[in-house]
mmCIF file of C-alpha atoms in Angstrom:
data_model
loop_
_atom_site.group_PDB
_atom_site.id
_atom_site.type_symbol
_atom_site.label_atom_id
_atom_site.label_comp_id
_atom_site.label_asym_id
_atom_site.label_seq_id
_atom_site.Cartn_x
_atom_site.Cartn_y
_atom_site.Cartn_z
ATOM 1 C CA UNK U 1 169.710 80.454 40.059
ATOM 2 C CA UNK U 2 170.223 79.552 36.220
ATOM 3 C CA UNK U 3 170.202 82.086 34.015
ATOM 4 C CA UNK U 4 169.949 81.146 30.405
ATOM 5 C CA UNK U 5 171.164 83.502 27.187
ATOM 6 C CA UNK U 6 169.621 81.804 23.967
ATOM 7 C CA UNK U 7 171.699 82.389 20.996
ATOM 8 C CA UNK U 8 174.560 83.254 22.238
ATOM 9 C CA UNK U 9 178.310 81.306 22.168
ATOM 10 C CA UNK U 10 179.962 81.234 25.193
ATOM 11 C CA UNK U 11 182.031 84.238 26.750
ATOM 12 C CA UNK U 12 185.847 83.096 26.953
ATOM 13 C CA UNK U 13 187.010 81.733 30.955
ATOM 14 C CA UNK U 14 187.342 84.748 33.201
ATOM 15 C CA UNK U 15 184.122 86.712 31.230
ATOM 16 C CA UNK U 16 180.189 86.894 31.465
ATOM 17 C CA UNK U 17 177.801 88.261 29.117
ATOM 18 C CA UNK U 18 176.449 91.595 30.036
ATOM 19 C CA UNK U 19 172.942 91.172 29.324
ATOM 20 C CA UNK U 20 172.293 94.816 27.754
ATOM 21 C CA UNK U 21 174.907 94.663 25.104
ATOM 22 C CA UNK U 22 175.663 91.462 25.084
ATOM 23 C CA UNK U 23 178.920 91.545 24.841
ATOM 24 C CA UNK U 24 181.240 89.589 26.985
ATOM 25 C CA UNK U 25 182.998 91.230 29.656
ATOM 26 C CA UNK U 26 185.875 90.436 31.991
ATOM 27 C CA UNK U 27 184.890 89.940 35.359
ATOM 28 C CA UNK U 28 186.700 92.614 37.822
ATOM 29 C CA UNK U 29 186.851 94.824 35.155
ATOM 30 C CA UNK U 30 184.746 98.307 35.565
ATOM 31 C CA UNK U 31 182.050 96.979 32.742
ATOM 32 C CA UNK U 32 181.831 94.275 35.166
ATOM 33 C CA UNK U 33 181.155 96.494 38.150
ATOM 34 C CA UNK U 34 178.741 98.436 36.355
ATOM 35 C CA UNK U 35 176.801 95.306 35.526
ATOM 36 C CA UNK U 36 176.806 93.833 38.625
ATOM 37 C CA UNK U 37 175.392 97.464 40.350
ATOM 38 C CA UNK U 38 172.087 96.960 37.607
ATOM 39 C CA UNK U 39 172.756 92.947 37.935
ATOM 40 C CA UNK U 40 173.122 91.996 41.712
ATOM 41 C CA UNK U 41 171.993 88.504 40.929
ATOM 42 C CA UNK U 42 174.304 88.028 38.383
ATOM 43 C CA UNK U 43 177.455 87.977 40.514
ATOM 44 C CA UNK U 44 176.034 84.328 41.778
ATOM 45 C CA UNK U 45 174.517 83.873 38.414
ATOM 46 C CA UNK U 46 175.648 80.302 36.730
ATOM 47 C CA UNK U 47 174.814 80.739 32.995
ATOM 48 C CA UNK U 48 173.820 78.039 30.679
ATOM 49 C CA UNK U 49 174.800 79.258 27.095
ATOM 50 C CA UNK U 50 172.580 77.327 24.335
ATOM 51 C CA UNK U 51 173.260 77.027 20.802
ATOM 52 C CA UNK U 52 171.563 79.282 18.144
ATOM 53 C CA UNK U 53 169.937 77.864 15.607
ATOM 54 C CA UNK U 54 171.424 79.645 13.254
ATOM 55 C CA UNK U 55 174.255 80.784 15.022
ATOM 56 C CA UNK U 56 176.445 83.486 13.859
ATOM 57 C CA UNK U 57 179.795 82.902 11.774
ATOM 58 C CA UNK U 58 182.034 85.662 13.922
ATOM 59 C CA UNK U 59 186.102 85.950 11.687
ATOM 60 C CA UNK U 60 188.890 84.199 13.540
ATOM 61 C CA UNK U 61 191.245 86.042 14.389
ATOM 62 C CA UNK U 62 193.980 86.775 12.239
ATOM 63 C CA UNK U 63 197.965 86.606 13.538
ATOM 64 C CA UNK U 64 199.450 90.570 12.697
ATOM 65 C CA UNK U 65 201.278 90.135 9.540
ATOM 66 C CA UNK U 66 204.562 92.400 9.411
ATOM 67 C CA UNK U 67 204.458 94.909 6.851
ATOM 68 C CA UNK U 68 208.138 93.451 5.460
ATOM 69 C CA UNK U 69 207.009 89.975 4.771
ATOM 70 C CA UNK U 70 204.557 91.345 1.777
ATOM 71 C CA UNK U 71 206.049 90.232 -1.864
ATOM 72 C CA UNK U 72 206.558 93.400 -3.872
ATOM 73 C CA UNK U 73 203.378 94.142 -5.718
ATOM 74 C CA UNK U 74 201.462 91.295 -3.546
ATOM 75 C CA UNK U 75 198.575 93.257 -2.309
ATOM 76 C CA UNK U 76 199.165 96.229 -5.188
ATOM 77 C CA UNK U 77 197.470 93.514 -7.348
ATOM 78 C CA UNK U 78 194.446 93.944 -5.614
ATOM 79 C CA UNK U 79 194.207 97.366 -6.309
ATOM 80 C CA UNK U 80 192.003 97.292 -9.099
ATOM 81 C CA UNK U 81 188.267 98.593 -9.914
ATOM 82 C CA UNK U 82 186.944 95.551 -9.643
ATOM 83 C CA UNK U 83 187.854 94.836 -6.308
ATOM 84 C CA UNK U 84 187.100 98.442 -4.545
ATOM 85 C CA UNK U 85 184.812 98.671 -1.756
ATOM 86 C CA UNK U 86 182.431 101.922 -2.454
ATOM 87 C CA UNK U 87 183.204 105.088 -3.817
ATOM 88 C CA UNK U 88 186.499 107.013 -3.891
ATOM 89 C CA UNK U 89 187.217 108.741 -0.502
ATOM 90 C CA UNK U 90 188.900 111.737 0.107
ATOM 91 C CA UNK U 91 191.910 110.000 1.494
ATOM 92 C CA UNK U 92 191.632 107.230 -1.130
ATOM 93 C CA UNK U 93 190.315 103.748 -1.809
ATOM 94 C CA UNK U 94 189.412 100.763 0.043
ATOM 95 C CA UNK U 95 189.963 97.101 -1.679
ATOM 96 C CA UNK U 96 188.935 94.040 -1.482
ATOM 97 C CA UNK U 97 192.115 91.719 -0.625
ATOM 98 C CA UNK U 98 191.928 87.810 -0.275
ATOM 99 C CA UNK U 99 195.403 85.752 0.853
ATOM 100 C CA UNK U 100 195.970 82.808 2.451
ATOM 101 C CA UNK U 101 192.761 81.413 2.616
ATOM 102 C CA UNK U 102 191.111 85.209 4.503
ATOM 103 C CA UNK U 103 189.647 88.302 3.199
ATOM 104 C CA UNK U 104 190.592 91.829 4.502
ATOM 105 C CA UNK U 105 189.674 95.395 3.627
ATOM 106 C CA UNK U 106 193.295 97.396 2.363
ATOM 107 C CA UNK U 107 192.258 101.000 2.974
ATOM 108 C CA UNK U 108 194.864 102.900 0.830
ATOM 109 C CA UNK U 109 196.023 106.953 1.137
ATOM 110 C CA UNK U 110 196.761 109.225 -1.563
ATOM 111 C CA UNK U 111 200.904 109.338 -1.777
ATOM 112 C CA UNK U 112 200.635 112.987 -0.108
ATOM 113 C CA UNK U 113 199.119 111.665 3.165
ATOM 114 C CA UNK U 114 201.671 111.832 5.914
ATOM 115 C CA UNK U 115 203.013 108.953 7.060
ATOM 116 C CA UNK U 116 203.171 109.776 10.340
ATOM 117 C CA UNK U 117 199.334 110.626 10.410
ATOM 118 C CA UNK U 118 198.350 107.009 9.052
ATOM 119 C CA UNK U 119 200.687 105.120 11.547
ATOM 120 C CA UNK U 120 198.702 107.690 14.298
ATOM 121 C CA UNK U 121 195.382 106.124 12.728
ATOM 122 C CA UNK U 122 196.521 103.064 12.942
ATOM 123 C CA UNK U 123 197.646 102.869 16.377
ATOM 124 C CA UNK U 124 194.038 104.470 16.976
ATOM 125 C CA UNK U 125 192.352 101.736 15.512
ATOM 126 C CA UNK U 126 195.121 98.974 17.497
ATOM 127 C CA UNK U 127 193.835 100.305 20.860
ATOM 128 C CA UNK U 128 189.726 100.252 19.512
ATOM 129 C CA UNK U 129 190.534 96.298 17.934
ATOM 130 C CA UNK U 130 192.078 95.696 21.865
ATOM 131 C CA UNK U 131 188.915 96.902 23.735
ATOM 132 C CA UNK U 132 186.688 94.907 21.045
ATOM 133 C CA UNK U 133 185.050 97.782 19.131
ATOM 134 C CA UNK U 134 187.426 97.927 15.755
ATOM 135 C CA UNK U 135 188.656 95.905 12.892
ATOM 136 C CA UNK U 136 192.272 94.180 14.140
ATOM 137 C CA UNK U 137 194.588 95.927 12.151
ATOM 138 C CA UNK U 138 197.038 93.460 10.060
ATOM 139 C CA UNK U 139 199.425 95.491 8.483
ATOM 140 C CA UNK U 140 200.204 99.108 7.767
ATOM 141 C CA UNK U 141 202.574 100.827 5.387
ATOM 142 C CA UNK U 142 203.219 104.406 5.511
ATOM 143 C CA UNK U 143 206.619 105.042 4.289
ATOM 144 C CA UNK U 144 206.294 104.342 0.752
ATOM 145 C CA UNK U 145 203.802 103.853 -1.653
ATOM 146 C CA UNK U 146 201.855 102.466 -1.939
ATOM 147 C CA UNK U 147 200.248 103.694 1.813
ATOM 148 C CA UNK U 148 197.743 101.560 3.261
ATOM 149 C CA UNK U 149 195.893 99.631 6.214
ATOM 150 C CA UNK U 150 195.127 96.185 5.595
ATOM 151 C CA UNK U 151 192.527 95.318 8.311
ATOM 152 C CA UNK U 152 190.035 92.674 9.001
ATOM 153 C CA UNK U 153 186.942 92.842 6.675
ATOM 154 C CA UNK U 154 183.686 93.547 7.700
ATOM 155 C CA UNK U 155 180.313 92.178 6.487
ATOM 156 C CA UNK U 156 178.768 95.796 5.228
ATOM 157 C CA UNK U 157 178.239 99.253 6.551
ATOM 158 C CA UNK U 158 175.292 99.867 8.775
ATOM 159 C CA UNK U 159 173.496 102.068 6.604
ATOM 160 C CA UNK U 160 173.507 99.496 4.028
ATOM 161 C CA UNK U 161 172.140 97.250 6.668
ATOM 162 C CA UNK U 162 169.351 99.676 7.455
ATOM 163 C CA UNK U 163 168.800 99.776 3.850
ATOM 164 C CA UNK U 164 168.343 96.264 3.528
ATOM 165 C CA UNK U 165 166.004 96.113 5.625
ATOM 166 C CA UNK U 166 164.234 98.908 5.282
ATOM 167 C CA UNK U 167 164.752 100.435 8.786
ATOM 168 C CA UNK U 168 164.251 104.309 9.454
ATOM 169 C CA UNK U 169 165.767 103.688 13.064
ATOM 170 C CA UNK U 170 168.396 101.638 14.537
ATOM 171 C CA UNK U 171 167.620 98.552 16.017
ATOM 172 C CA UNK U 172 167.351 98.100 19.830
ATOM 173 C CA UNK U 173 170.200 95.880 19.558
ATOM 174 C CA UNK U 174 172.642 98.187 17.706
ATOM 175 C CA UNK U 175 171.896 101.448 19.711
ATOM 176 C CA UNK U 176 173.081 99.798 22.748
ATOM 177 C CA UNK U 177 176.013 98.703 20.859
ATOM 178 C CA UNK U 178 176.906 101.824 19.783
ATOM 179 C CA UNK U 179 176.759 103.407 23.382
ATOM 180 C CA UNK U 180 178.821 100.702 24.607
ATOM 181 C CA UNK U 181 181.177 101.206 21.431
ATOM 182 C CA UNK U 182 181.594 104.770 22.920
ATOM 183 C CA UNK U 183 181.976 103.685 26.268
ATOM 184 C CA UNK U 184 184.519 101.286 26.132
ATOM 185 C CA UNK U 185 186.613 103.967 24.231
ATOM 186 C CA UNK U 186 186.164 106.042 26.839
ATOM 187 C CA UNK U 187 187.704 103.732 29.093
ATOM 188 C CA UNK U 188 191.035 103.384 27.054
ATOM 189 C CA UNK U 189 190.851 107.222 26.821
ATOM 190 C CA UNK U 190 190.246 107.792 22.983
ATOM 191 C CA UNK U 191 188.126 109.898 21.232
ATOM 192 C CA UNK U 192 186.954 108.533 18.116
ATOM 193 C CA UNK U 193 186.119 112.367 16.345
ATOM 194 C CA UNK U 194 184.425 111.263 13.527
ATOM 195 C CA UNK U 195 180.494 110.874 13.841
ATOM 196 C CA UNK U 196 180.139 110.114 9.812
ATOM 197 C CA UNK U 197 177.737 107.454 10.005
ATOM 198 C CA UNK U 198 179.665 105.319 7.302
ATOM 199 C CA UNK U 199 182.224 104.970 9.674
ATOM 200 C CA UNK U 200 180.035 102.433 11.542
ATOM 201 C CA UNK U 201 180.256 98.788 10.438
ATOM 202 C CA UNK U 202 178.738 94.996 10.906
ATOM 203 C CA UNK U 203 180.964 91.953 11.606
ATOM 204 C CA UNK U 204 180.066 88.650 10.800
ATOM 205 C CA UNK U 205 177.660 88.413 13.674
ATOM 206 C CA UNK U 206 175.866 91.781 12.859
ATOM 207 C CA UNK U 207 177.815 93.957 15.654
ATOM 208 C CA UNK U 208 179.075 97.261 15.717
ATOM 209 C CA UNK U 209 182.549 98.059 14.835
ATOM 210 C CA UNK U 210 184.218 101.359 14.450
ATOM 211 C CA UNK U 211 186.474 102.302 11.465
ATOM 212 C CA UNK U 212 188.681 105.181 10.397
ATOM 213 C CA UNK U 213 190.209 106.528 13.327
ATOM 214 C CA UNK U 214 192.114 109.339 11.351
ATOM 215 C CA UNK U 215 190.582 112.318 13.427
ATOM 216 C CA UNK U 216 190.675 110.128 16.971
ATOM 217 C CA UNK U 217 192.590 112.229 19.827
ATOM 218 C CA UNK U 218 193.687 110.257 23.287
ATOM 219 C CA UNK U 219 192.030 112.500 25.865
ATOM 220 C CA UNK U 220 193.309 111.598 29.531
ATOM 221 C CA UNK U 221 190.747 111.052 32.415
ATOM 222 C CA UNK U 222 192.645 113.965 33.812
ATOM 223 C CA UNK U 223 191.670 115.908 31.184
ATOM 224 C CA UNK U 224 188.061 114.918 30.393
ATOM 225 C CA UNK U 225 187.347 116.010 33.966
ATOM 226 C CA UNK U 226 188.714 119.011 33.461
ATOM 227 C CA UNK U 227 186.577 119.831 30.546
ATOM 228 C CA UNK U 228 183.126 118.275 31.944
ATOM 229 C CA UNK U 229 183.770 120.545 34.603
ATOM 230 C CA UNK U 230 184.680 123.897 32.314
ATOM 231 C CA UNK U 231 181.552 123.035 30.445
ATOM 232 C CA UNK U 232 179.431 122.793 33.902
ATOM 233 C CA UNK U 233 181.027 126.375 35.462
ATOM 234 C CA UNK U 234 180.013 127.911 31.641
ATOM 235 C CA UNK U 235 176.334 126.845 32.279
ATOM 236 C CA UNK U 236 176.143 127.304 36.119
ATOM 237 C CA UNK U 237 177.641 131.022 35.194
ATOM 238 C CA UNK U 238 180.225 132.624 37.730
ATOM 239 C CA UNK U 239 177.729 133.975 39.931
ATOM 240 C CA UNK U 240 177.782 137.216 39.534
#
C-alpha cells in the first residue's frame, strides 16, 4: 500500500513521518512505537513524498561556533536599538545578529545574572535543539560581559502569528505540535517550567519551537513516577 504525504520533504534515511504531527521520527524509537500502535499499516507503509507547491524554506543548520573564536566587540556591535527583537525583558535584550552570510537571535543577560544559571539554560535549550523542539544553540558566553546566547533565529512568535491572522485559537496543526513539543521533552526528561506563551516560536516552516529554558528542571523517569503516583494517593485519599 502507498501512502502519500502532500507537502511534505522527505524524512532523513532511518525516519517516517508521523502522520499527526508530522514530524519525522526515527524508526525503533518509542515515537515510533507509539505510531505504529495508532498506525499498524504504516509499519509496511512505502511513502511517496511529493513536492509542495510552495514548499517551506526550513534554516540549515548551523556548525556550533566556539565562544573564543568571536572578535572582541564582533557581535557587541549588534547590540543596538535598531536591531532588538521586542521589548526589554527582565533578564535583558534579544538582537538581531547577521554573520557570515546567517541570521541568529543573541539573547543577552543583565551583567548580574549568574553565569552558572545561563550556561544551565543553555544546556537546557542543547538537549530541546537535540530532540527537535528548540533553537540550536551557537554560542554562549557567561563569564564576562557581555552575557549572552546566540541561537538560531526564528521567523516570529506565535502570538504574533495568531495576530496576523486573526486567530482566537490555535490551529489544528500547532496544538498537536505543541503536545508533541511537550512530549518529546518528556522523553529526554526535562521540564520546560515556563508556560509564558511568548516563549513559543515559528521556524521557517511555521513549526513550534520552544525558547528560554531558564526555569527548565531535568526530572528523572524515576522521579516523575514517583510524583504521578503522590498526586494519585492525595486524590484516592488514605482510606480511612
Amino acid at each position: 500500500k502507498r501512502l502519500a504525504l502532500r507537502n511534505l520533504a522527505p524524512c532523513p534515511e532511518g525516519k517516517i513521518r508521523n502522520p499527526d504531527s508530522k514530524r519525522c521520527v526515527t524508526i525503533g524509537g518509542k515515537v515510533y512505537q507509539r505510531v505504529i500502535q495508532k498506525y499498524p499499516s504504516m509499519a509496511n507503509t512505502e511513502f511517496v513524498m511529493q513536492p509542495a507547491k510552495k514548499p517551506a524554506q526550513k534554516p540549515a543548520k548551523r556548525p556550533a561556533k566556539k565562544v573564543d573564536t568571536f572578535a572582541p566587540g564582533e557581535l557587541k556591535k549588534f547590540m543596538v536599538e535598531a536591531n532588538q527583537l521586542g521589548k526589554e525583558g527582565k533578564e535583558g535584550v534579544t538582537y538581531k545578529v547577521e554573520m557570515d552570510g546567517q541570521t541568529y537571535a543573541l539573547k543577552t543577560f543583565r551583567d548580574s545574572k549568574s553565569g552558572e544559571k545561563i550556561k544551565k539554560e543553555a544546556d537546557f535549550q542543547r538537549v530541546a535543539a537535540d530532540a527537535g523542539v528548540s533553537p540550536n544553540v551557537v554560542a554562549v558566553q557567561s563569564g564576562k560581559t557581555p552575557k549572552y546566547i546566540l541561537m538560531e533565529m526564528m521567523k516570529e512568535r506565535l502570538v504574533d502569528y495568531m495576530k496576523r491572522n486573526k486567530l482566537s485559537t490555535l490551529t489544528e496543526k500547532h496544538q498537536e505540535q505543541l503536545i508533541d513539543c511537550m512530549k518529546r521533552l518528556d522523553e529526554v526528561d526535562v521540564l520546560h517550567n515556563d508556560g509564558n506563551a511568548l516563549n513559543i516560536m515559528l521556524d521557517d516552516g511555521e513549526n513550534i519551537q520552544m525558547i528560554d529554558f531558564g526555569f527548565a528542571k531535568f526530572i528523572p523517569k524515576k522521579v516523575q513516577e514517583e510524583k504521578k503516583c503522590e498526586r494519585i494517593l492525595d486524590l484516592v485519599g488514605d482510606g480511612s
